[in-house]
PDB file of C-alpha atoms (C1' of nucleotides) in Angstrom:
ATOM      1  CA  UNK A  22     -14.667   7.425  14.011  1.00 57.00           C
ATOM      2  CA  UNK A  23     -14.543   3.657  13.719  1.00 82.00           C
ATOM      3  CA  UNK A  24     -15.095   3.802   9.998  1.00 88.00           C
ATOM      4  CA  UNK A  25     -12.053   5.988   9.528  1.00 91.00           C
ATOM      5  CA  UNK A  26     -10.047   3.626  11.735  1.00 93.00           C
ATOM      6  CA  UNK A  27     -11.079   0.724   9.575  1.00 92.00           C
ATOM      7  CA  UNK A  28     -10.251   2.669   6.474  1.00 93.00           C
ATOM      8  CA  UNK A  29      -6.710   3.416   7.622  1.00 94.00           C
ATOM      9  CA  UNK A  30      -6.073  -0.159   8.671  1.00 94.00           C
ATOM     10  CA  UNK A  31      -7.218  -1.389   5.282  1.00 92.00           C
ATOM     11  CA  UNK A  32      -4.695   0.906   3.694  1.00 93.00           C
ATOM     12  CA  UNK A  33      -1.952  -0.429   5.930  1.00 93.00           C
ATOM     13  CA  UNK A  34      -1.670   2.663   8.127  1.00 94.00           C
ATOM     14  CA  UNK A  35      -1.903   2.371  11.890  1.00 94.00           C
ATOM     15  CA  UNK A  36      -4.573   4.781  13.115  1.00 94.00           C
ATOM     16  CA  UNK A  37      -2.940   7.176  15.551  1.00 95.00           C
ATOM     17  CA  UNK A  38      -5.050   9.988  16.916  1.00 95.00           C
ATOM     18  CA  UNK A  39      -3.127  12.495  14.778  1.00 95.00           C
ATOM     19  CA  UNK A  40      -3.675  10.540  11.600  1.00 96.00           C
ATOM     20  CA  UNK A  41      -7.351  10.085  12.356  1.00 95.00           C
ATOM     21  CA  UNK A  42      -7.910  13.784  12.953  1.00 96.00           C
ATOM     22  CA  UNK A  43      -6.083  14.637   9.775  1.00 96.00           C
ATOM     23  CA  UNK A  44      -8.141  12.150   7.785  1.00 96.00           C
ATOM     24  CA  UNK A  45     -11.350  13.404   9.351  1.00 95.00           C
ATOM     25  CA  UNK A  46     -10.419  16.994   8.544  1.00 95.00           C
ATOM     26  CA  UNK A  47      -9.671  16.102   4.926  1.00 94.00           C
ATOM     27  CA  UNK A  48     -13.015  14.387   4.690  1.00 92.00           C
ATOM     28  CA  UNK A  49     -14.962  17.304   6.134  1.00 89.00           C
ATOM     29  CA  UNK A  50     -13.082  20.237   4.675  1.00 86.00           C
ATOM     30  CA  UNK A  51     -14.101  21.562   1.325  1.00 80.00           C
ATOM     31  CA  UNK A  52     -11.030  23.641   0.744  1.00 84.00           C
ATOM     32  CA  UNK A  53      -8.200  21.394  -0.438  1.00 92.00           C
ATOM     33  CA  UNK A  54      -5.939  22.405   2.412  1.00 94.00           C
ATOM     34  CA  UNK A  55      -2.189  22.868   2.474  1.00 94.00           C
ATOM     35  CA  UNK A  56      -0.101  21.098   5.103  1.00 95.00           C
ATOM     36  CA  UNK A  57       0.062  24.319   7.087  1.00 94.00           C
ATOM     37  CA  UNK A  58      -3.700  24.817   6.953  1.00 94.00           C
ATOM     38  CA  UNK A  59      -4.170  21.298   8.297  1.00 96.00           C
ATOM     39  CA  UNK A  60      -1.675  21.995  11.045  1.00 96.00           C
ATOM     40  CA  UNK A  61      -3.312  25.261  11.981  1.00 93.00           C
ATOM     41  CA  UNK A  62      -6.724  23.647  12.203  1.00 93.00           C
ATOM     42  CA  UNK A  63      -5.835  20.489  14.095  1.00 94.00           C
ATOM     43  CA  UNK A  64      -3.413  22.086  16.533  1.00 92.00           C
ATOM     44  CA  UNK A  65      -6.467  23.664  18.140  1.00 91.00           C
ATOM     45  CA  UNK A  66      -7.416  20.136  19.197  1.00 91.00           C
ATOM     46  CA  UNK A  67      -3.911  18.843  19.785  1.00 93.00           C
ATOM     47  CA  UNK A  68      -1.819  21.843  20.848  1.00 92.00           C
ATOM     48  CA  UNK A  69       1.438  19.893  20.780  1.00 92.00           C
ATOM     49  CA  UNK A  70       0.919  18.794  17.178  1.00 95.00           C
ATOM     50  CA  UNK A  71       4.026  19.448  15.137  1.00 95.00           C
ATOM     51  CA  UNK A  72       4.322  20.401  11.501  1.00 96.00           C
ATOM     52  CA  UNK A  73       6.663  17.480  11.005  1.00 97.00           C
ATOM     53  CA  UNK A  74       3.853  15.102  11.859  1.00 97.00           C
ATOM     54  CA  UNK A  75       1.619  16.724   9.278  1.00 97.00           C
ATOM     55  CA  UNK A  76       4.304  16.421   6.611  1.00 97.00           C
ATOM     56  CA  UNK A  77       5.074  12.836   7.608  1.00 97.00           C
ATOM     57  CA  UNK A  78       1.428  11.908   7.571  1.00 97.00           C
ATOM     58  CA  UNK A  79       0.648  13.581   4.293  1.00 97.00           C
ATOM     59  CA  UNK A  80       3.599  11.897   2.614  1.00 96.00           C
ATOM     60  CA  UNK A  81       2.476   8.585   4.043  1.00 96.00           C
ATOM     61  CA  UNK A  82      -1.129   9.118   2.906  1.00 96.00           C
ATOM     62  CA  UNK A  83       0.163  10.070  -0.489  1.00 94.00           C
ATOM     63  CA  UNK A  84       2.289   6.919  -0.811  1.00 92.00           C
ATOM     64  CA  UNK A  85      -0.627   4.769   0.281  1.00 93.00           C
ATOM     65  CA  UNK A  86      -2.876   6.366  -2.304  1.00 91.00           C
ATOM     66  CA  UNK A  87      -5.181   7.889   0.297  1.00 94.00           C
ATOM     67  CA  UNK A  88      -4.692  11.426  -0.961  1.00 94.00           C
ATOM     68  CA  UNK A  89      -3.473  13.185  -4.102  1.00 91.00           C
ATOM     69  CA  UNK A  90      -1.131  16.109  -4.075  1.00 92.00           C
ATOM     70  CA  UNK A  91      -2.479  19.054  -6.009  1.00 91.00           C
ATOM     71  CA  UNK A  92      -0.071  21.640  -7.291  1.00 83.00           C
ATOM     72  CA  UNK A  93      -2.097  24.232  -9.110  1.00 81.00           C
ATOM     73  CA  UNK A  94       0.585  26.900  -9.127  1.00 74.00           C
ATOM     74  CA  UNK A  95       1.452  28.863  -5.981  1.00 77.00           C
ATOM     75  CA  UNK A  96       4.351  26.628  -5.024  1.00 77.00           C
ATOM     76  CA  UNK A  97       2.550  24.962  -2.158  1.00 87.00           C
ATOM     77  CA  UNK A  98       1.125  21.489  -2.190  1.00 92.00           C
ATOM     78  CA  UNK A  99      -2.556  21.018  -1.503  1.00 93.00           C
ATOM     79  CA  UNK A 100      -4.161  17.744  -0.554  1.00 94.00           C
ATOM     80  CA  UNK A 101      -7.279  16.047  -1.780  1.00 93.00           C
ATOM     81  CA  UNK A 102      -8.913  12.807  -0.683  1.00 92.00           C
ATOM     82  CA  UNK A 103      -8.927  10.269  -3.509  1.00 82.00           C
ATOM     83  CA  UNK A 104     -12.629   9.588  -3.704  1.00 82.00           C
ATOM     84  CA  UNK A 105     -13.231   9.580  -7.452  1.00 86.00           C
ATOM     85  CA  UNK A 106     -11.316  11.076 -10.356  1.00 88.00           C
ATOM     86  CA  UNK A 107     -12.130  14.719 -10.994  1.00 91.00           C
ATOM     87  CA  UNK A 108     -10.516  17.909 -12.191  1.00 94.00           C
ATOM     88  CA  UNK A 109      -9.797  21.136 -10.289  1.00 94.00           C
ATOM     89  CA  UNK A 110     -10.474  24.769 -10.939  1.00 93.00           C
ATOM     90  CA  UNK A 111      -8.397  27.401  -9.173  1.00 91.00           C
ATOM     91  CA  UNK A 112      -9.498  31.021  -9.054  1.00 90.00           C
ATOM     92  CA  UNK A 113      -6.503  33.239  -9.723  1.00 86.00           C
ATOM     93  CA  UNK A 114      -8.205  36.049  -7.815  1.00 84.00           C
ATOM     94  CA  UNK A 115      -9.359  34.513  -4.524  1.00 83.00           C
ATOM     95  CA  UNK A 116      -7.205  31.366  -4.635  1.00 84.00           C
ATOM     96  CA  UNK A 117     -10.130  29.064  -3.927  1.00 87.00           C
ATOM     97  CA  UNK A 118     -10.078  25.606  -5.467  1.00 90.00           C
ATOM     98  CA  UNK A 119     -13.210  23.920  -6.768  1.00 91.00           C
ATOM     99  CA  UNK A 120     -13.796  20.323  -7.776  1.00 92.00           C
ATOM    100  CA  UNK A 121     -15.128  20.087 -11.316  1.00 93.00           C
ATOM    101  CA  UNK A 122     -16.333  17.185 -13.383  1.00 92.00           C
ATOM    102  CA  UNK A 123     -14.994  16.533 -16.866  1.00 93.00           C
ATOM    103  CA  UNK A 124     -15.293  13.794 -19.461  1.00 91.00           C
ATOM    104  CA  UNK A 125     -14.159  10.689 -17.536  1.00 92.00           C
ATOM    105  CA  UNK A 126     -12.568   9.244 -20.676  1.00 92.00           C
ATOM    106  CA  UNK A 127      -9.465  11.296 -19.994  1.00 94.00           C
ATOM    107  CA  UNK A 128      -8.846   9.477 -16.727  1.00 95.00           C
ATOM    108  CA  UNK A 129      -9.053   6.128 -18.482  1.00 95.00           C
ATOM    109  CA  UNK A 130      -5.939   6.778 -20.561  1.00 94.00           C
ATOM    110  CA  UNK A 131      -3.355   4.271 -19.336  1.00 95.00           C
ATOM    111  CA  UNK A 132      -0.794   4.629 -22.082  1.00 95.00           C
ATOM    112  CA  UNK A 133       0.218   7.724 -24.004  1.00 95.00           C
ATOM    113  CA  UNK A 134       3.037   7.934 -26.572  1.00 93.00           C
ATOM    114  CA  UNK A 135       4.275   4.617 -25.226  1.00 93.00           C
ATOM    115  CA  UNK A 136       4.484   5.898 -21.648  1.00 94.00           C
ATOM    116  CA  UNK A 137       2.605   4.126 -18.875  1.00 94.00           C
ATOM    117  CA  UNK A 138       0.196   6.448 -17.058  1.00 95.00           C
ATOM    118  CA  UNK A 139      -0.306   5.993 -13.336  1.00 91.00           C
ATOM    119  CA  UNK A 140      -1.987   9.270 -12.463  1.00 90.00           C
ATOM    120  CA  UNK A 141      -3.793  12.016 -14.371  1.00 93.00           C
ATOM    121  CA  UNK A 142      -4.370  15.581 -13.202  1.00 92.00           C
ATOM    122  CA  UNK A 143      -6.381  18.319 -14.876  1.00 94.00           C
ATOM    123  CA  UNK A 144      -6.220  21.899 -13.672  1.00 93.00           C
ATOM    124  CA  UNK A 145      -8.223  24.844 -14.866  1.00 93.00           C
ATOM    125  CA  UNK A 146      -7.283  28.342 -13.801  1.00 91.00           C
ATOM    126  CA  UNK A 147      -9.305  31.517 -14.181  1.00 92.00           C
ATOM    127  CA  UNK A 148     -11.879  33.590 -12.360  1.00 91.00           C
ATOM    128  CA  UNK A 149     -14.545  31.898 -10.322  1.00 92.00           C
ATOM    129  CA  UNK A 150     -18.231  32.727 -10.338  1.00 91.00           C
ATOM    130  CA  UNK A 151     -18.025  34.324  -6.890  1.00 88.00           C
ATOM    131  CA  UNK A 152     -15.312  36.753  -7.936  1.00 88.00           C
ATOM    132  CA  UNK A 153     -17.383  37.581 -10.990  1.00 82.00           C
ATOM    133  CA  UNK A 154     -20.336  38.306  -8.747  1.00 77.00           C
ATOM    134  CA  UNK A 155     -18.278  40.685  -6.638  1.00 68.00           C
ATOM    135  CA  UNK A 156     -17.264  42.631  -9.743  1.00 63.00           C
ATOM    136  CA  UNK A 157     -20.885  43.307 -10.573  1.00 62.00           C
ATOM    137  CA  UNK A 158     -21.666  44.505  -7.043  1.00 64.00           C
ATOM    138  CA  UNK A 159     -18.867  47.038  -7.245  1.00 61.00           C
ATOM    139  CA  UNK A 160     -20.162  48.725 -10.372  1.00 57.00           C
TER     140      UNK A 160
ATOM    141  CA  UNK B  64      18.374  36.279 -33.558  1.00 57.00           C
ATOM    142  CA  UNK B  65      16.368  39.063 -35.180  1.00 82.00           C
ATOM    143  CA  UNK B  66      13.231  36.969 -35.181  1.00 89.00           C
ATOM    144  CA  UNK B  67      13.400  36.495 -31.442  1.00 92.00           C
ATOM    145  CA  UNK B  68      14.000  40.248 -31.021  1.00 93.00           C
ATOM    146  CA  UNK B  69      10.916  40.970 -33.057  1.00 92.00           C
ATOM    147  CA  UNK B  70       8.956  38.428 -31.087  1.00 93.00           C
ATOM    148  CA  UNK B  71       9.813  40.001 -27.748  1.00 95.00           C
ATOM    149  CA  UNK B  72       9.022  43.510 -28.977  1.00 94.00           C
ATOM    150  CA  UNK B  73       5.643  42.328 -30.188  1.00 92.00           C
ATOM    151  CA  UNK B  74       4.955  41.002 -26.728  1.00 93.00           C
ATOM    152  CA  UNK B  75       5.942  44.324 -25.177  1.00 93.00           C
ATOM    153  CA  UNK B  76       9.246  43.141 -23.735  1.00 94.00           C
ATOM    154  CA  UNK B  77      12.448  44.995 -24.480  1.00 94.00           C
ATOM    155  CA  UNK B  78      14.967  42.518 -25.835  1.00 94.00           C
ATOM    156  CA  UNK B  79      17.991  42.597 -23.561  1.00 95.00           C
ATOM    157  CA  UNK B  80      20.774  40.136 -24.236  1.00 95.00           C
ATOM    158  CA  UNK B  81      19.784  38.125 -21.148  1.00 96.00           C
ATOM    159  CA  UNK B  82      16.163  37.876 -22.192  1.00 97.00           C
ATOM    160  CA  UNK B  83      17.118  36.888 -25.709  1.00 96.00           C
ATOM    161  CA  UNK B  84      19.414  34.112 -24.550  1.00 96.00           C
ATOM    162  CA  UNK B  85      16.757  32.817 -22.197  1.00 97.00           C
ATOM    163  CA  UNK B  86      14.153  32.819 -24.955  1.00 96.00           C
ATOM    164  CA  UNK B  87      16.523  31.118 -27.350  1.00 95.00           C
ATOM    165  CA  UNK B  88      17.316  28.475 -24.768  1.00 96.00           C
ATOM    166  CA  UNK B  89      13.648  27.805 -24.127  1.00 95.00           C
ATOM    167  CA  UNK B  90      13.100  27.453 -27.835  1.00 93.00           C
ATOM    168  CA  UNK B  91      15.972  25.024 -28.356  1.00 90.00           C
ATOM    169  CA  UNK B  92      15.765  22.989 -25.172  1.00 86.00           C
ATOM    170  CA  UNK B  93      13.568  19.965 -25.068  1.00 81.00           C
ATOM    171  CA  UNK B  94      13.602  19.520 -21.338  1.00 84.00           C
ATOM    172  CA  UNK B  95      11.148  21.998 -19.785  1.00 92.00           C
ATOM    173  CA  UNK B  96      13.832  23.594 -17.634  1.00 94.00           C
ATOM    174  CA  UNK B  97      13.582  24.992 -14.123  1.00 94.00           C
ATOM    175  CA  UNK B  98      14.794  28.505 -13.413  1.00 95.00           C
ATOM    176  CA  UNK B  99      18.014  27.096 -12.011  1.00 95.00           C
ATOM    177  CA  UNK B 100      18.607  24.923 -15.059  1.00 95.00           C
ATOM    178  CA  UNK B 101      18.240  27.979 -17.258  1.00 96.00           C
ATOM    179  CA  UNK B 102      20.627  29.880 -15.040  1.00 96.00           C
ATOM    180  CA  UNK B 103      23.163  27.098 -15.064  1.00 94.00           C
ATOM    181  CA  UNK B 104      23.085  26.850 -18.833  1.00 94.00           C
ATOM    182  CA  UNK B 105      23.190  30.534 -19.735  1.00 95.00           C
ATOM    183  CA  UNK B 106      25.739  31.565 -17.140  1.00 94.00           C
ATOM    184  CA  UNK B 107      28.274  29.712 -19.251  1.00 92.00           C
ATOM    185  CA  UNK B 108      27.728  32.436 -21.850  1.00 92.00           C
ATOM    186  CA  UNK B 109      27.185  35.306 -19.432  1.00 94.00           C
ATOM    187  CA  UNK B 110      29.205  34.486 -16.324  1.00 93.00           C
ATOM    188  CA  UNK B 111      27.813  37.436 -14.352  1.00 93.00           C
ATOM    189  CA  UNK B 112      24.221  36.352 -14.919  1.00 96.00           C
ATOM    190  CA  UNK B 113      22.309  36.340 -11.664  1.00 96.00           C
ATOM    191  CA  UNK B 114      19.513  34.077 -10.560  1.00 96.00           C
ATOM    192  CA  UNK B 115      17.427  37.137  -9.818  1.00 97.00           C
ATOM    193  CA  UNK B 116      17.473  38.022 -13.483  1.00 97.00           C
ATOM    194  CA  UNK B 117      16.235  34.578 -14.405  1.00 97.00           C
ATOM    195  CA  UNK B 118      13.406  34.788 -11.906  1.00 97.00           C
ATOM    196  CA  UNK B 119      12.533  38.329 -12.993  1.00 97.00           C
ATOM    197  CA  UNK B 120      12.560  37.328 -16.628  1.00 97.00           C
ATOM    198  CA  UNK B 121      10.539  34.179 -16.178  1.00 97.00           C
ATOM    199  CA  UNK B 122       7.891  36.044 -14.205  1.00 96.00           C
ATOM    200  CA  UNK B 123       7.794  38.698 -16.897  1.00 96.00           C
ATOM    201  CA  UNK B 124       7.528  36.086 -19.669  1.00 96.00           C
ATOM    202  CA  UNK B 125       4.795  34.388 -17.724  1.00 94.00           C
ATOM    203  CA  UNK B 126       2.794  37.598 -17.300  1.00 92.00           C
ATOM    204  CA  UNK B 127       3.153  38.396 -20.982  1.00 93.00           C
ATOM    205  CA  UNK B 128       1.938  34.936 -21.923  1.00 91.00           C
ATOM    206  CA  UNK B 129       5.226  33.938 -23.529  1.00 94.00           C
ATOM    207  CA  UNK B 130       5.667  30.890 -21.315  1.00 94.00           C
ATOM    208  CA  UNK B 131       3.549  28.658 -19.083  1.00 92.00           C
ATOM    209  CA  UNK B 132       4.593  27.547 -15.660  1.00 92.00           C
ATOM    210  CA  UNK B 133       4.422  23.800 -15.239  1.00 91.00           C
ATOM    211  CA  UNK B 134       4.156  22.357 -11.778  1.00 83.00           C
ATOM    212  CA  UNK B 135       4.008  18.620 -12.160  1.00 80.00           C
ATOM    213  CA  UNK B 136       4.870  17.813  -8.577  1.00 74.00           C
ATOM    214  CA  UNK B 137       8.435  18.189  -7.234  1.00 77.00           C
ATOM    215  CA  UNK B 138       7.855  21.669  -5.838  1.00 76.00           C
ATOM    216  CA  UNK B 139       9.852  23.448  -8.499  1.00 86.00           C
ATOM    217  CA  UNK B 140       8.410  25.409 -11.368  1.00 92.00           C
ATOM    218  CA  UNK B 141       9.288  24.380 -14.896  1.00 93.00           C
ATOM    219  CA  UNK B 142       8.837  26.555 -17.942  1.00 94.00           C
ATOM    220  CA  UNK B 143       7.403  25.832 -21.327  1.00 93.00           C
ATOM    221  CA  UNK B 144       7.115  28.039 -24.397  1.00 92.00           C
ATOM    222  CA  UNK B 145       3.485  28.645 -25.291  1.00 81.00           C
ATOM    223  CA  UNK B 146       3.475  27.358 -28.830  1.00 82.00           C
ATOM    224  CA  UNK B 147       0.270  25.342 -28.946  1.00 86.00           C
ATOM    225  CA  UNK B 148      -1.862  23.734 -26.267  1.00 88.00           C
ATOM    226  CA  UNK B 149      -0.640  20.311 -25.193  1.00 91.00           C
ATOM    227  CA  UNK B 150      -0.458  18.071 -22.159  1.00 94.00           C
ATOM    228  CA  UNK B 151       2.584  16.845 -20.222  1.00 94.00           C
ATOM    229  CA  UNK B 152       3.767  13.493 -19.052  1.00 93.00           C
ATOM    230  CA  UNK B 153       6.252  13.270 -16.207  1.00 91.00           C
ATOM    231  CA  UNK B 154       8.141  10.083 -15.476  1.00 90.00           C
ATOM    232  CA  UNK B 155       8.166   9.463 -11.741  1.00 86.00           C
ATOM    233  CA  UNK B 156      11.345   7.443 -12.122  1.00 84.00           C
ATOM    234  CA  UNK B 157      13.697   9.609 -14.195  1.00 84.00           C
ATOM    235  CA  UNK B 158      11.884  12.916 -13.776  1.00 84.00           C
ATOM    236  CA  UNK B 159      11.846  13.650 -17.497  1.00 87.00           C
ATOM    237  CA  UNK B 160       8.905  15.581 -18.901  1.00 90.00           C
ATOM    238  CA  UNK B 161       7.424  14.817 -22.293  1.00 91.00           C
ATOM    239  CA  UNK B 162       4.966  16.799 -24.381  1.00 92.00           C
ATOM    240  CA  UNK B 163       1.948  14.723 -25.295  1.00 93.00           C
ATOM    241  CA  UNK B 164      -1.039  15.413 -27.494  1.00 92.00           C
ATOM    242  CA  UNK B 165      -4.573  14.897 -26.239  1.00 93.00           C
ATOM    243  CA  UNK B 166      -8.064  15.630 -27.515  1.00 91.00           C
ATOM    244  CA  UNK B 167      -7.951  19.411 -28.154  1.00 92.00           C
ATOM    245  CA  UNK B 168     -11.595  19.772 -27.102  1.00 92.00           C
ATOM    246  CA  UNK B 169     -10.485  19.945 -23.482  1.00 93.00           C
ATOM    247  CA  UNK B 170      -8.524  23.122 -24.131  1.00 95.00           C
ATOM    248  CA  UNK B 171     -11.562  24.751 -25.690  1.00 94.00           C
ATOM    249  CA  UNK B 172     -13.530  24.718 -22.434  1.00 94.00           C
ATOM    250  CA  UNK B 173     -13.962  28.369 -21.472  1.00 95.00           C
ATOM    251  CA  UNK B 174     -16.543  27.988 -18.748  1.00 94.00           C
ATOM    252  CA  UNK B 175     -16.968  25.208 -16.227  1.00 94.00           C
ATOM    253  CA  UNK B 176     -19.497  25.133 -13.369  1.00 92.00           C
ATOM    254  CA  UNK B 177     -20.017  28.851 -13.976  1.00 92.00           C
ATOM    255  CA  UNK B 178     -16.312  29.618 -13.553  1.00 93.00           C
ATOM    256  CA  UNK B 179     -14.435  31.402 -16.320  1.00 94.00           C
ATOM    257  CA  UNK B 180     -11.449  29.390 -17.560  1.00 94.00           C
ATOM    258  CA  UNK B 181      -8.316  31.230 -18.606  1.00 91.00           C
ATOM    259  CA  UNK B 182      -5.816  28.392 -18.645  1.00 90.00           C
ATOM    260  CA  UNK B 183      -5.990  24.600 -18.755  1.00 93.00           C
ATOM    261  CA  UNK B 184      -3.255  22.182 -17.736  1.00 92.00           C
ATOM    262  CA  UNK B 185      -3.204  18.408 -18.057  1.00 94.00           C
ATOM    263  CA  UNK B 186      -0.518  16.338 -16.365  1.00 93.00           C
ATOM    264  CA  UNK B 187       0.039  12.643 -16.635  1.00 94.00           C
ATOM    265  CA  UNK B 188       2.449  10.908 -14.286  1.00 91.00           C
ATOM    266  CA  UNK B 189       3.840   7.404 -14.542  1.00 92.00           C
ATOM    267  CA  UNK B 190       6.742   5.503 -16.020  1.00 92.00           C
ATOM    268  CA  UNK B 191       8.137   6.517 -19.374  1.00 92.00           C
ATOM    269  CA  UNK B 192       9.005   4.178 -22.231  1.00 91.00           C
ATOM    270  CA  UNK B 193      12.729   4.699 -21.668  1.00 89.00           C
ATOM    271  CA  UNK B 194      12.562   3.590 -18.040  1.00 88.00           C
ATOM    272  CA  UNK B 195      10.535   0.587 -19.150  1.00 83.00           C
ATOM    273  CA  UNK B 196      13.249  -0.268 -21.630  1.00 77.00           C
ATOM    274  CA  UNK B 197      15.902  -0.117 -18.934  1.00 69.00           C
ATOM    275  CA  UNK B 198      13.924  -2.580 -16.799  1.00 64.00           C
ATOM    276  CA  UNK B 199      14.021  -5.139 -19.572  1.00 62.00           C
ATOM    277  CA  UNK B 200      17.763  -4.778 -20.062  1.00 64.00           C
ATOM    278  CA  UNK B 201      18.392  -5.488 -16.400  1.00 61.00           C
ATOM    279  CA  UNK B 202      16.597  -8.821 -16.405  1.00 57.00           C
TER     280      UNK B 202
ATOM    281  C1'  DA C 143      11.672  -4.538  25.358  1.00 83.06           C
ATOM    282  C1'  DT C 144      11.012  -3.353  20.929  1.00 83.06           C
ATOM    283  C1'  DC C 145       9.468  -0.966  17.182  1.00 83.06           C
ATOM    284  C1'  DA C 146       6.777   2.815  15.317  1.00 83.06           C
ATOM    285  C1'  DT C 147       5.235   7.548  15.882  1.00 83.06           C
ATOM    286  C1'  DT C 148       5.826  12.099  17.362  1.00 83.06           C
ATOM    287  C1'  DG C 149       7.980  16.602  17.815  1.00 83.06           C
ATOM    288  C1'  DC C 150      11.547  20.017  18.179  1.00 83.06           C
ATOM    289  C1'  DA C 151      15.296  22.464  16.012  1.00 83.06           C
ATOM    290  C1'  DA C 152      18.201  22.942  12.374  1.00 83.06           C
ATOM    291  C1'  DA C 153      19.035  22.413   7.618  1.00 83.06           C
ATOM    292  C1'  DC C 154      17.437  22.840   2.791  1.00 83.06           C
ATOM    293  C1'  DA C 155      15.838  24.397  -1.680  1.00 83.06           C
ATOM    294  C1'  DC C 156      13.465  27.500  -4.405  1.00 83.06           C
ATOM    295  C1'  DT C 157      11.906  32.076  -4.886  1.00 83.06           C
ATOM    296  C1'  DT C 158      11.254  37.011  -3.713  1.00 83.06           C
ATOM    297  C1'  DT C 159      12.724  41.572  -1.916  1.00 83.06           C
ATOM    298  C1'  DG C 160      15.678  45.712  -1.102  1.00 83.06           C
ATOM    299  C1'  DC C 161      18.772  48.407  -2.799  1.00 83.06           C
ATOM    300  C1'  DA C 162      22.896  49.880  -5.352  1.00 83.06           C
ATOM    301  C1'  DT C 163      25.107  49.655  -9.929  1.00 83.06           C
ATOM    302  C1'  DA C 164      25.165  49.606 -14.907  1.00 83.06           C
ATOM    303  C1'  DC C 165      22.870  50.086 -19.386  1.00 83.06           C
ATOM    304  C1'  DG C 166      20.191  51.998 -23.276  1.00 83.06           C
ATOM    305  C1'  DC C 167      17.838  55.503 -25.716  1.00 83.06           C
TER     306       DC C 167
ATOM    307  C1'  DG D  20      20.196  62.337 -17.924  1.00 83.06           C
ATOM    308  C1'  DC D  21      16.421  59.287 -16.854  1.00 83.06           C
ATOM    309  C1'  DG D  22      13.978  55.191 -16.689  1.00 83.06           C
ATOM    310  C1'  DT D  23      14.681  50.394 -17.039  1.00 83.06           C
ATOM    311  C1'  DA D  24      17.304  46.103 -16.403  1.00 83.06           C
ATOM    312  C1'  DT D  25      20.710  43.737 -13.772  1.00 83.06           C
ATOM    313  C1'  DG D  26      22.898  41.610  -9.820  1.00 83.06           C
ATOM    314  C1'  DC D  27      24.287  40.822  -5.178  1.00 83.06           C
ATOM    315  C1'  DA D  28      23.041  39.731  -0.508  1.00 83.06           C
ATOM    316  C1'  DA D  29      19.542  38.931   2.706  1.00 83.06           C
ATOM    317  C1'  DA D  30      15.033  37.482   3.871  1.00 83.06           C
ATOM    318  C1'  DG D  31      11.039  34.494   3.279  1.00 83.06           C
ATOM    319  C1'  DT D  32       8.395  30.218   2.681  1.00 83.06           C
ATOM    320  C1'  DG D  33       7.319  25.539   2.387  1.00 83.06           C
ATOM    321  C1'  DT D  34       9.363  21.207   3.230  1.00 83.06           C
ATOM    322  C1'  DT D  35      12.755  17.668   4.855  1.00 83.06           C
ATOM    323  C1'  DT D  36      16.215  15.673   8.040  1.00 83.06           C
ATOM    324  C1'  DG D  37      18.543  14.269  12.450  1.00 83.06           C
ATOM    325  C1'  DC D  38      17.716  12.825  16.575  1.00 83.06           C
ATOM    326  C1'  DA D  39      15.764  12.459  21.159  1.00 83.06           C
ATOM    327  C1'  DA D  40      11.426  11.595  23.634  1.00 83.06           C
ATOM    328  C1'  DT D  41       7.262   9.346  23.825  1.00 83.06           C
ATOM    329  C1'  DG D  42       3.764   5.825  22.972  1.00 83.06           C
ATOM    330  C1'  DA D  43       1.870   1.224  21.807  1.00 83.06           C
ATOM    331  C1'  DT D  44       1.937  -3.820  21.939  1.00 83.06           C
TER     332       DT D  44
END
DNA sequence: ATCATTGCAAACACTTTGCATACGC
DNA sequence: GCGTATGCAAAGTGTTTGCAATGAT
């Protein structure tokens, strides 16, 4: 827990218990959660946790560069810890989001058509290998 | 107008006056409009036009592959005619969205980590050349 | 004591749904 | 005439805002 504390302090965020639990959850979860998923999960630990706090925290984390906001369709924002640059694949069938690796050159582009690039996002959509597997079983 | 009619019929969409105007607007506009922007614009021609019709039409166009939905942050969907594959740059300052060209190889990826790719989106965010220009003027 | 963080309720914005009306072949 | 497209109003969903209560130093 101390490491996460340190981490938040370095980023200029004071480490409240709520913020720590949220950060910890982001680190452990594999599922690129929405704000409501985070709330649902952590309110089991902290029953009084409010959605407002989640939204506040996520916006703060986002400003501080701790997380990225993913918006791969669906009209809800999903969050992802900024560990290293990578792309995302979203299965249109089951909704699951996978991290995928692509040519890192794309993330090095800092200027395009005279515009200064600060952030680059790459989203693939389609049908994931699991959903493909299920199709075969049902034959 | 006949060309657009033809185009819709080919895509299996019956060409109502509303749908035609929407398509025409998408073709002429340079600004990757939201549903509400489309509504605002076209209701000057058709004062009784309802938002529902815009949403219905855009969902239909999207299903038929006529348009792509862009979601470059901001929590509103923007629409783009599917002419050729390209990336988008959104200025965080003025909100404007530009089409940009990138290495077309990325759009040719049809399988990644065993997942079948149907659609690929690339979004850059940052500060556009116009906003940079303004900064200089204000010095 | 002061300033930041939390949390509730209400407000918001975008989108979808239900159903009645109008249109086109 | 019948099936589709339209449009209004209401509901739904994810997020933000206003403000009071709480917590930390």
